[in-house]
């Protein structure tokens, strides 16, 4: 049983969407080659990979398991409904702490500005210090990257985590409540942050300038890693994902258009998301582990990550050299 994760999610059947995708239009569907079920959030990886054509010529099949947040995605990985996970650093740590049997197999990096604390313009909150005594909605669950931003921003401004009242809501529920004025402060990420700002929210602070690490992880279930054909396919997928991410940095207009078409975002939101994307797939190095261990230690210290995680021991570096 996954501690903390399952309690914060909707039912697996309500959230899981599997989309079969032939890696090559000429591939034989009856092939005995591996089939990878890639866990994704808000069609992020799927949009990048399919828009760039990165899977062309691959000798395995890909299915996409789509979720609106990391917590339900890791629930699916634990249940065997996805071979891989994909998230920022803290959700991966929370999954590991909660007993999900995964290994981090590759790192991702961006500038951290895709995470933010957004307030309603009529909130009366003008600085992080004004959050003292306020309710802050965190998406999507305990241990999200937006929660780390909140904790770190409070610490940097001389406040403790106990100075705010935290409520956890999945992004779609929180978005509706924020738009209607039922909540006025929302710690959020990605497309949901962009939509909140588009709908009149104001950015209080984002994860830039080191307020979050900017590190994300692709991880894989221990079961998938024990399957030699899936492991080989995953190693190839990571290289193709790296190619796809390079494509997004050199084709931002095309990438933004793909986000519009596949995610239903308007042009302004799509451009914001395209500019904030991860840019590289990186091996998990000692420096990566050290940086993320700092995230783990801070969150363990405020009782959010319990038990703590040994980040270095949670990695499998054999797939990406």
mmCIF file of C-alpha atoms in Angstrom:
data_model
loop_
_atom_site.group_PDB
_atom_site.id
_atom_site.type_symbol
_atom_site.label_atom_id
_atom_site.label_comp_id
_atom_site.label_asym_id
_atom_site.label_seq_id
_atom_site.Cartn_x
_atom_site.Cartn_y
_atom_site.Cartn_z
ATOM 1 C CA UNK A 1 0.000 0.000 0.000
ATOM 2 C CA UNK A 2 1.357 3.423 -0.901
ATOM 3 C CA UNK A 3 1.363 5.642 2.148
ATOM 4 C CA UNK A 4 0.142 9.220 1.647
ATOM 5 C CA UNK A 5 -0.054 8.942 -2.160
ATOM 6 C CA UNK A 6 -3.237 6.945 -2.537
ATOM 7 C CA UNK A 7 -5.049 9.059 0.021
ATOM 8 C CA UNK A 8 -4.517 12.210 -2.031
ATOM 9 C CA UNK A 9 -5.682 10.908 -5.401
ATOM 10 C CA UNK A 10 -8.823 10.025 -7.243
ATOM 11 C CA UNK A 11 -9.381 6.392 -8.124
ATOM 12 C CA UNK A 12 -6.909 4.898 -10.558
ATOM 13 C CA UNK A 13 -9.640 3.986 -13.019
ATOM 14 C CA UNK A 14 -10.891 7.577 -13.077
ATOM 15 C CA UNK A 15 -7.468 9.061 -13.841
ATOM 16 C CA UNK A 16 -5.651 6.565 -16.019
ATOM 17 C CA UNK A 17 -5.786 7.128 -19.760
ATOM 18 C CA UNK A 18 -3.789 4.739 -21.892
ATOM 19 C CA UNK A 19 -2.976 5.792 -25.428
ATOM 20 C CA UNK A 20 -1.316 3.192 -27.625
ATOM 21 C CA UNK A 21 1.294 4.625 -29.932
ATOM 22 C CA UNK A 22 3.188 2.667 -32.536
ATOM 23 C CA UNK A 23 6.792 3.756 -32.357
ATOM 24 C CA UNK A 24 6.986 3.513 -36.129
ATOM 25 C CA UNK A 25 4.076 3.590 -38.561
ATOM 26 C CA UNK A 26 5.531 0.551 -40.273
ATOM 27 C CA UNK A 27 6.053 -1.397 -37.062
ATOM 28 C CA UNK A 28 4.364 -4.787 -36.854
ATOM 29 C CA UNK A 29 1.863 -4.659 -33.994
ATOM 30 C CA UNK A 30 2.248 -8.391 -33.486
ATOM 31 C CA UNK A 31 5.973 -8.041 -32.908
ATOM 32 C CA UNK A 32 7.423 -9.702 -29.838
ATOM 33 C CA UNK A 33 9.479 -6.578 -29.116
ATOM 34 C CA UNK A 34 8.904 -4.784 -25.833
ATOM 35 C CA UNK A 35 5.972 -2.501 -25.112
ATOM 36 C CA UNK A 36 6.711 0.392 -22.769
ATOM 37 C CA UNK A 37 3.940 2.136 -20.861
ATOM 38 C CA UNK A 38 5.317 5.613 -20.259
ATOM 39 C CA UNK A 39 3.876 7.584 -17.360
ATOM 40 C CA UNK A 40 3.176 11.218 -18.176
ATOM 41 C CA UNK A 41 1.565 14.344 -16.728
ATOM 42 C CA UNK A 42 -0.815 16.520 -18.761
ATOM 43 C CA UNK A 43 0.514 15.014 -22.025
ATOM 44 C CA UNK A 44 3.850 16.779 -21.535
ATOM 45 C CA UNK A 45 6.229 14.056 -22.703
ATOM 46 C CA UNK A 46 3.783 12.694 -25.259
ATOM 47 C CA UNK A 47 3.440 16.092 -26.913
ATOM 48 C CA UNK A 48 7.203 16.581 -27.082
ATOM 49 C CA UNK A 49 7.939 13.112 -28.419
ATOM 50 C CA UNK A 50 5.161 12.983 -30.983
ATOM 51 C CA UNK A 51 5.602 16.560 -32.246
ATOM 52 C CA UNK A 52 9.336 16.014 -32.748
ATOM 53 C CA UNK A 53 8.956 12.596 -34.362
ATOM 54 C CA UNK A 54 11.540 11.232 -31.954
ATOM 55 C CA UNK A 55 10.111 7.695 -31.914
ATOM 56 C CA UNK A 56 10.407 7.173 -35.650
ATOM 57 C CA UNK A 57 12.240 3.914 -36.345
ATOM 58 C CA UNK A 58 12.060 2.592 -32.776
ATOM 59 C CA UNK A 59 11.707 -1.190 -32.587
ATOM 60 C CA UNK A 60 9.266 -1.278 -29.693
ATOM 61 C CA UNK A 61 5.774 -0.048 -28.944
ATOM 62 C CA UNK A 62 4.906 2.829 -26.616
ATOM 63 C CA UNK A 63 1.712 3.338 -24.640
ATOM 64 C CA UNK A 64 1.107 6.564 -22.743
ATOM 65 C CA UNK A 65 -0.405 6.637 -19.268
ATOM 66 C CA UNK A 66 -1.644 10.186 -18.676
ATOM 67 C CA UNK A 67 -2.343 11.859 -15.324
ATOM 68 C CA UNK A 68 -2.930 15.379 -14.020
ATOM 69 C CA UNK A 69 -0.303 15.094 -11.291
ATOM 70 C CA UNK A 70 2.593 13.045 -9.974
ATOM 71 C CA UNK A 71 0.759 11.401 -7.076
ATOM 72 C CA UNK A 72 -1.732 9.441 -9.216
ATOM 73 C CA UNK A 73 1.020 8.678 -11.713
ATOM 74 C CA UNK A 74 3.141 6.991 -9.050
ATOM 75 C CA UNK A 75 0.080 5.174 -7.794
ATOM 76 C CA UNK A 76 -0.215 3.696 -11.293
ATOM 77 C CA UNK A 77 3.454 2.715 -11.342
ATOM 78 C CA UNK A 78 3.042 0.927 -8.015
ATOM 79 C CA UNK A 79 -0.028 -0.868 -9.373
ATOM 80 C CA UNK A 80 1.867 -2.038 -12.464
ATOM 81 C CA UNK A 81 -0.208 0.160 -14.812
ATOM 82 C CA UNK A 82 2.844 2.166 -15.947
ATOM 83 C CA UNK A 83 6.499 1.207 -16.409
ATOM 84 C CA UNK A 84 7.893 4.671 -15.788
ATOM 85 C CA UNK A 85 7.298 7.787 -13.746
ATOM 86 C CA UNK A 86 8.048 11.400 -14.600
ATOM 87 C CA UNK A 87 8.081 14.284 -12.140
ATOM 88 C CA UNK A 88 10.031 17.008 -10.442
ATOM 89 C CA UNK A 89 12.413 15.957 -7.694
ATOM 90 C CA UNK A 90 10.172 16.102 -4.627
ATOM 91 C CA UNK A 91 7.280 14.008 -5.998
ATOM 92 C CA UNK A 92 9.833 11.339 -6.917
ATOM 93 C CA UNK A 93 11.245 11.511 -3.399
ATOM 94 C CA UNK A 94 7.759 11.262 -1.917
ATOM 95 C CA UNK A 95 7.038 8.176 -4.004
ATOM 96 C CA UNK A 96 10.269 6.542 -2.868
ATOM 97 C CA UNK A 97 9.600 7.471 0.750
ATOM 98 C CA UNK A 98 6.100 6.007 0.427
ATOM 99 C CA UNK A 99 7.396 2.657 -0.763
ATOM 100 C CA UNK A 100 6.914 2.871 -4.534
ATOM 101 C CA UNK A 101 9.423 0.472 -6.061
ATOM 102 C CA UNK A 102 11.131 2.707 -8.629
ATOM 103 C CA UNK A 103 14.655 3.789 -9.479
ATOM 104 C CA UNK A 104 15.579 7.182 -10.897
ATOM 105 C CA UNK A 105 17.151 6.489 -14.299
ATOM 106 C CA UNK A 106 17.644 9.959 -15.817
ATOM 107 C CA UNK A 107 17.595 13.586 -14.736
ATOM 108 C CA UNK A 108 15.949 16.580 -16.385
ATOM 109 C CA UNK A 109 16.770 20.269 -15.837
ATOM 110 C CA UNK A 110 15.037 23.592 -16.266
ATOM 111 C CA UNK A 111 15.153 27.039 -14.658
ATOM 112 C CA UNK A 112 12.433 26.330 -12.087
ATOM 113 C CA UNK A 113 10.083 29.084 -13.257
ATOM 114 C CA UNK A 114 7.411 26.530 -14.163
ATOM 115 C CA UNK A 115 6.574 26.311 -10.437
ATOM 116 C CA UNK A 116 4.934 29.218 -8.676
ATOM 117 C CA UNK A 117 2.769 30.588 -5.894
ATOM 118 C CA UNK A 118 -0.116 32.434 -7.515
ATOM 119 C CA UNK A 119 -2.495 34.759 -5.687
ATOM 120 C CA UNK A 120 -5.741 36.387 -6.719
ATOM 121 C CA UNK A 121 -5.282 40.044 -7.503
ATOM 122 C CA UNK A 122 -7.764 40.986 -4.781
ATOM 123 C CA UNK A 123 -6.063 38.808 -2.153
ATOM 124 C CA UNK A 124 -4.232 41.596 -0.334
ATOM 125 C CA UNK A 125 -1.107 39.405 -0.384
ATOM 126 C CA UNK A 126 1.836 41.343 -1.804
ATOM 127 C CA UNK A 127 4.829 39.382 -0.493
ATOM 128 C CA UNK A 128 5.760 35.979 0.862
ATOM 129 C CA UNK A 129 5.770 37.457 4.371
ATOM 130 C CA UNK A 130 2.071 38.272 3.917
ATOM 131 C CA UNK A 131 1.352 34.531 3.778
ATOM 132 C CA UNK A 132 1.667 34.271 7.557
ATOM 133 C CA UNK A 133 -1.601 32.936 8.944
ATOM 134 C CA UNK A 134 -3.040 32.378 5.457
ATOM 135 C CA UNK A 135 -4.440 29.225 3.863
ATOM 136 C CA UNK A 136 -2.351 28.049 0.900
ATOM 137 C CA UNK A 137 -3.666 25.398 -1.473
ATOM 138 C CA UNK A 138 -0.910 23.082 -2.708
ATOM 139 C CA UNK A 139 -1.296 20.908 -5.800
ATOM 140 C CA UNK A 140 -1.366 18.108 -6.389
ATOM 141 C CA UNK A 141 -0.635 16.310 -3.095
ATOM 142 C CA UNK A 142 1.692 16.207 -0.137
ATOM 143 C CA UNK A 143 5.243 16.181 -1.460
ATOM 144 C CA UNK A 144 4.735 18.087 -4.720
ATOM 145 C CA UNK A 145 7.383 20.411 -6.155
ATOM 146 C CA UNK A 146 5.047 23.327 -5.456
ATOM 147 C CA UNK A 147 5.094 22.385 -1.774
ATOM 148 C CA UNK A 148 8.890 22.539 -1.776
ATOM 149 C CA UNK A 149 8.738 26.021 -3.315
ATOM 150 C CA UNK A 150 6.345 27.101 -0.567
ATOM 151 C CA UNK A 151 8.541 25.659 2.191
ATOM 152 C CA UNK A 152 11.738 27.118 0.787
ATOM 153 C CA UNK A 153 10.228 30.547 0.071
ATOM 154 C CA UNK A 154 8.871 30.719 3.630
ATOM 155 C CA UNK A 155 12.273 29.768 5.044
ATOM 156 C CA UNK A 156 14.030 32.398 2.917
ATOM 157 C CA UNK A 157 11.638 35.031 4.281
ATOM 158 C CA UNK A 158 12.062 34.168 7.941
ATOM 159 C CA UNK A 159 8.847 32.171 8.293
ATOM 160 C CA UNK A 160 8.278 28.552 9.251
ATOM 161 C CA UNK A 161 6.058 26.053 7.493
ATOM 162 C CA UNK A 162 3.753 26.132 10.508
ATOM 163 C CA UNK A 163 3.045 29.816 9.769
ATOM 164 C CA UNK A 164 0.660 28.839 6.942
ATOM 165 C CA UNK A 165 -2.325 26.511 6.727
ATOM 166 C CA UNK A 166 -1.824 24.025 3.886
ATOM 167 C CA UNK A 167 -4.642 22.336 2.009
ATOM 168 C CA UNK A 168 -3.983 19.762 -0.745
ATOM 169 C CA UNK A 169 -6.105 19.700 -3.904
ATOM 170 C CA UNK A 170 -5.657 18.122 -7.320
ATOM 171 C CA UNK A 171 -4.954 20.787 -9.960
ATOM 172 C CA UNK A 172 -8.313 20.678 -11.766
ATOM 173 C CA UNK A 173 -10.238 21.026 -8.499
ATOM 174 C CA UNK A 174 -7.969 23.819 -7.313
ATOM 175 C CA UNK A 175 -8.218 25.619 -10.644
ATOM 176 C CA UNK A 176 -11.998 25.776 -10.405
ATOM 177 C CA UNK A 177 -11.845 26.980 -6.803
ATOM 178 C CA UNK A 178 -9.209 29.606 -7.622
ATOM 179 C CA UNK A 179 -11.153 30.921 -10.614
ATOM 180 C CA UNK A 180 -14.330 31.224 -8.527
ATOM 181 C CA UNK A 181 -12.589 33.046 -5.694
ATOM 182 C CA UNK A 182 -12.986 30.251 -3.139
ATOM 183 C CA UNK A 183 -9.233 30.157 -2.635
ATOM 184 C CA UNK A 184 -6.841 33.062 -3.005
ATOM 185 C CA UNK A 185 -3.376 31.510 -2.761
ATOM 186 C CA UNK A 186 -2.309 28.516 -4.845
ATOM 187 C CA UNK A 187 1.080 26.777 -5.074
ATOM 188 C CA UNK A 188 1.086 25.143 -8.490
ATOM 189 C CA UNK A 189 3.130 24.152 -11.558
ATOM 190 C CA UNK A 190 3.186 23.856 -15.336
ATOM 191 C CA UNK A 191 0.079 24.316 -17.447
ATOM 192 C CA UNK A 192 -2.062 24.982 -14.371
ATOM 193 C CA UNK A 193 0.176 27.862 -13.271
ATOM 194 C CA UNK A 194 0.043 29.324 -16.776
ATOM 195 C CA UNK A 195 -3.758 29.059 -16.878
ATOM 196 C CA UNK A 196 -4.117 30.648 -13.424
ATOM 197 C CA UNK A 197 -2.065 33.627 -14.573
ATOM 198 C CA UNK A 198 -4.008 33.813 -17.827
ATOM 199 C CA UNK A 199 -7.243 33.925 -15.841
ATOM 200 C CA UNK A 200 -6.135 36.934 -13.820
ATOM 201 C CA UNK A 201 -3.944 35.504 -11.088
ATOM 202 C CA UNK A 202 -0.760 37.262 -9.998
ATOM 203 C CA UNK A 203 2.575 35.536 -9.512
ATOM 204 C CA UNK A 204 3.816 36.020 -5.958
ATOM 205 C CA UNK A 205 7.034 34.076 -6.418
ATOM 206 C CA UNK A 206 8.312 31.360 -8.742
ATOM 207 C CA UNK A 207 10.956 28.663 -8.455
ATOM 208 C CA UNK A 208 13.662 30.592 -10.304
ATOM 209 C CA UNK A 209 16.974 31.670 -8.767
ATOM 210 C CA UNK A 210 17.351 28.359 -6.944
ATOM 211 C CA UNK A 211 14.075 28.458 -5.022
ATOM 212 C CA UNK A 212 13.513 24.998 -6.491
ATOM 213 C CA UNK A 213 16.275 22.805 -7.849
ATOM 214 C CA UNK A 214 14.884 22.691 -11.399
ATOM 215 C CA UNK A 215 15.730 18.991 -11.442
ATOM 216 C CA UNK A 216 13.219 16.405 -12.551
ATOM 217 C CA UNK A 217 13.466 12.649 -12.904
ATOM 218 C CA UNK A 218 12.461 9.922 -15.258
ATOM 219 C CA UNK A 219 12.228 6.794 -13.163
ATOM 220 C CA UNK A 220 11.319 3.200 -13.875
ATOM 221 C CA UNK A 221 9.680 0.466 -11.865
ATOM 222 C CA UNK A 222 11.999 -2.188 -10.514
ATOM 223 C CA UNK A 223 9.848 -4.736 -12.366
ATOM 224 C CA UNK A 224 10.441 -3.006 -15.703
ATOM 225 C CA UNK A 225 14.177 -2.720 -15.018
ATOM 226 C CA UNK A 226 14.317 -6.449 -14.306
ATOM 227 C CA UNK A 227 12.884 -7.163 -17.782
ATOM 228 C CA UNK A 228 15.869 -7.057 -20.160
ATOM 229 C CA UNK A 229 13.799 -6.175 -23.243
ATOM 230 C CA UNK A 230 11.996 -3.336 -21.459
ATOM 231 C CA UNK A 231 15.230 -2.049 -19.977
ATOM 232 C CA UNK A 232 16.851 -1.942 -23.416
ATOM 233 C CA UNK A 233 13.798 -0.197 -24.865
ATOM 234 C CA UNK A 234 13.825 2.327 -22.030
ATOM 235 C CA UNK A 235 17.512 3.100 -22.587
ATOM 236 C CA UNK A 236 16.699 3.804 -26.234
ATOM 237 C CA UNK A 237 13.639 5.885 -25.266
ATOM 238 C CA UNK A 238 15.759 8.096 -22.998
ATOM 239 C CA UNK A 239 18.101 8.897 -25.892
ATOM 240 C CA UNK A 240 15.147 9.696 -28.142
ATOM 241 C CA UNK A 241 13.597 11.870 -25.434
ATOM 242 C CA UNK A 242 16.889 13.772 -25.255
ATOM 243 C CA UNK A 243 16.659 14.384 -29.003
ATOM 244 C CA UNK A 244 13.047 15.498 -28.604
ATOM 245 C CA UNK A 245 13.927 17.989 -25.858
ATOM 246 C CA UNK A 246 16.670 19.491 -28.024
ATOM 247 C CA UNK A 247 14.029 19.870 -30.759
ATOM 248 C CA UNK A 248 11.798 21.889 -28.413
ATOM 249 C CA UNK A 249 14.590 24.395 -27.763
ATOM 250 C CA UNK A 250 15.198 24.975 -31.479
ATOM 251 C CA UNK A 251 11.559 24.780 -32.617
ATOM 252 C CA UNK A 252 9.696 26.702 -29.912
ATOM 253 C CA UNK A 253 6.975 27.948 -32.271
ATOM 254 C CA UNK A 254 6.230 24.434 -33.520
ATOM 255 C CA UNK A 255 6.330 23.109 -29.976
ATOM 256 C CA UNK A 256 3.950 25.807 -28.738
ATOM 257 C CA UNK A 257 1.579 24.983 -31.602
ATOM 258 C CA UNK A 258 1.671 21.313 -30.624
ATOM 259 C CA UNK A 259 0.776 22.235 -27.038
ATOM 260 C CA UNK A 260 -2.187 24.245 -28.327
ATOM 261 C CA UNK A 261 -3.428 21.385 -30.465
ATOM 262 C CA UNK A 262 -2.832 18.493 -28.065
ATOM 263 C CA UNK A 263 -3.507 20.115 -24.684
ATOM 264 C CA UNK A 264 -6.204 22.612 -25.587
ATOM 265 C CA UNK A 265 -4.128 25.535 -24.274
ATOM 266 C CA UNK A 266 -4.518 28.978 -25.798
ATOM 267 C CA UNK A 267 -1.599 30.566 -27.644
ATOM 268 C CA UNK A 268 -0.309 32.625 -24.708
ATOM 269 C CA UNK A 269 -0.298 29.702 -22.283
ATOM 270 C CA UNK A 270 1.283 27.430 -24.904
ATOM 271 C CA UNK A 271 4.151 29.859 -25.495
ATOM 272 C CA UNK A 272 4.760 30.155 -21.747
ATOM 273 C CA UNK A 273 4.915 26.380 -21.386
ATOM 274 C CA UNK A 274 7.163 25.977 -24.424
ATOM 275 C CA UNK A 275 9.687 28.435 -22.993
ATOM 276 C CA UNK A 276 9.758 26.705 -19.575
ATOM 277 C CA UNK A 277 10.295 23.130 -20.767
ATOM 278 C CA UNK A 278 13.067 20.834 -19.627
ATOM 279 C CA UNK A 279 15.877 21.180 -22.171
ATOM 280 C CA UNK A 280 17.997 18.059 -21.689
ATOM 281 C CA UNK A 281 18.005 14.463 -20.510
ATOM 282 C CA UNK A 282 21.010 14.094 -18.232
ATOM 283 C CA UNK A 283 22.724 11.217 -16.463
ATOM 284 C CA UNK A 284 22.239 11.106 -12.716
ATOM 285 C CA UNK A 285 25.522 12.383 -11.331
ATOM 286 C CA UNK A 286 26.880 12.910 -7.845
ATOM 287 C CA UNK A 287 26.061 16.627 -8.172
ATOM 288 C CA UNK A 288 22.444 15.845 -9.084
ATOM 289 C CA UNK A 289 22.115 13.529 -6.110
ATOM 290 C CA UNK A 290 23.693 16.084 -3.754
ATOM 291 C CA UNK A 291 21.344 18.851 -4.889
ATOM 292 C CA UNK A 292 18.236 16.699 -4.559
ATOM 293 C CA UNK A 293 19.403 15.344 -1.195
ATOM 294 C CA UNK A 294 19.219 18.936 0.021
ATOM 295 C CA UNK A 295 15.571 19.051 -1.065
ATOM 296 C CA UNK A 296 14.909 15.771 0.747
ATOM 297 C CA UNK A 297 16.580 16.932 3.940
ATOM 298 C CA UNK A 298 14.622 20.205 4.084
ATOM 299 C CA UNK A 299 11.283 18.470 3.568
ATOM 300 C CA UNK A 300 12.132 15.738 6.049
ATOM 301 C CA UNK A 301 12.977 18.442 8.556
ATOM 302 C CA UNK A 302 9.461 19.912 8.360
ATOM 303 C CA UNK A 303 7.782 16.514 8.485
ATOM 304 C CA UNK A 304 6.621 16.351 4.861
ATOM 305 C CA UNK A 305 9.041 13.624 3.738
ATOM 306 C CA UNK A 306 9.028 10.854 6.315
ATOM 307 C CA UNK A 307 11.002 8.651 6.223
ATOM 308 C CA UNK A 308 13.793 10.485 4.454
ATOM 309 C CA UNK A 309 15.305 9.166 1.219
ATOM 310 C CA UNK A 310 18.914 8.377 0.353
ATOM 311 C CA UNK A 311 18.872 9.897 -3.132
ATOM 312 C CA UNK A 312 22.085 8.294 -4.388
ATOM 313 C CA UNK A 313 20.874 4.810 -3.451
ATOM 314 C CA UNK A 314 17.617 5.434 -5.331
ATOM 315 C CA UNK A 315 19.284 5.732 -8.731
ATOM 316 C CA UNK A 316 20.050 3.260 -11.512
ATOM 317 C CA UNK A 317 22.734 4.891 -13.640
ATOM 318 C CA UNK A 318 23.168 2.005 -16.077
ATOM 319 C CA UNK A 319 20.707 3.211 -18.720
ATOM 320 C CA UNK A 320 22.249 6.590 -19.509
ATOM 321 C CA UNK A 321 25.983 7.007 -19.595
#
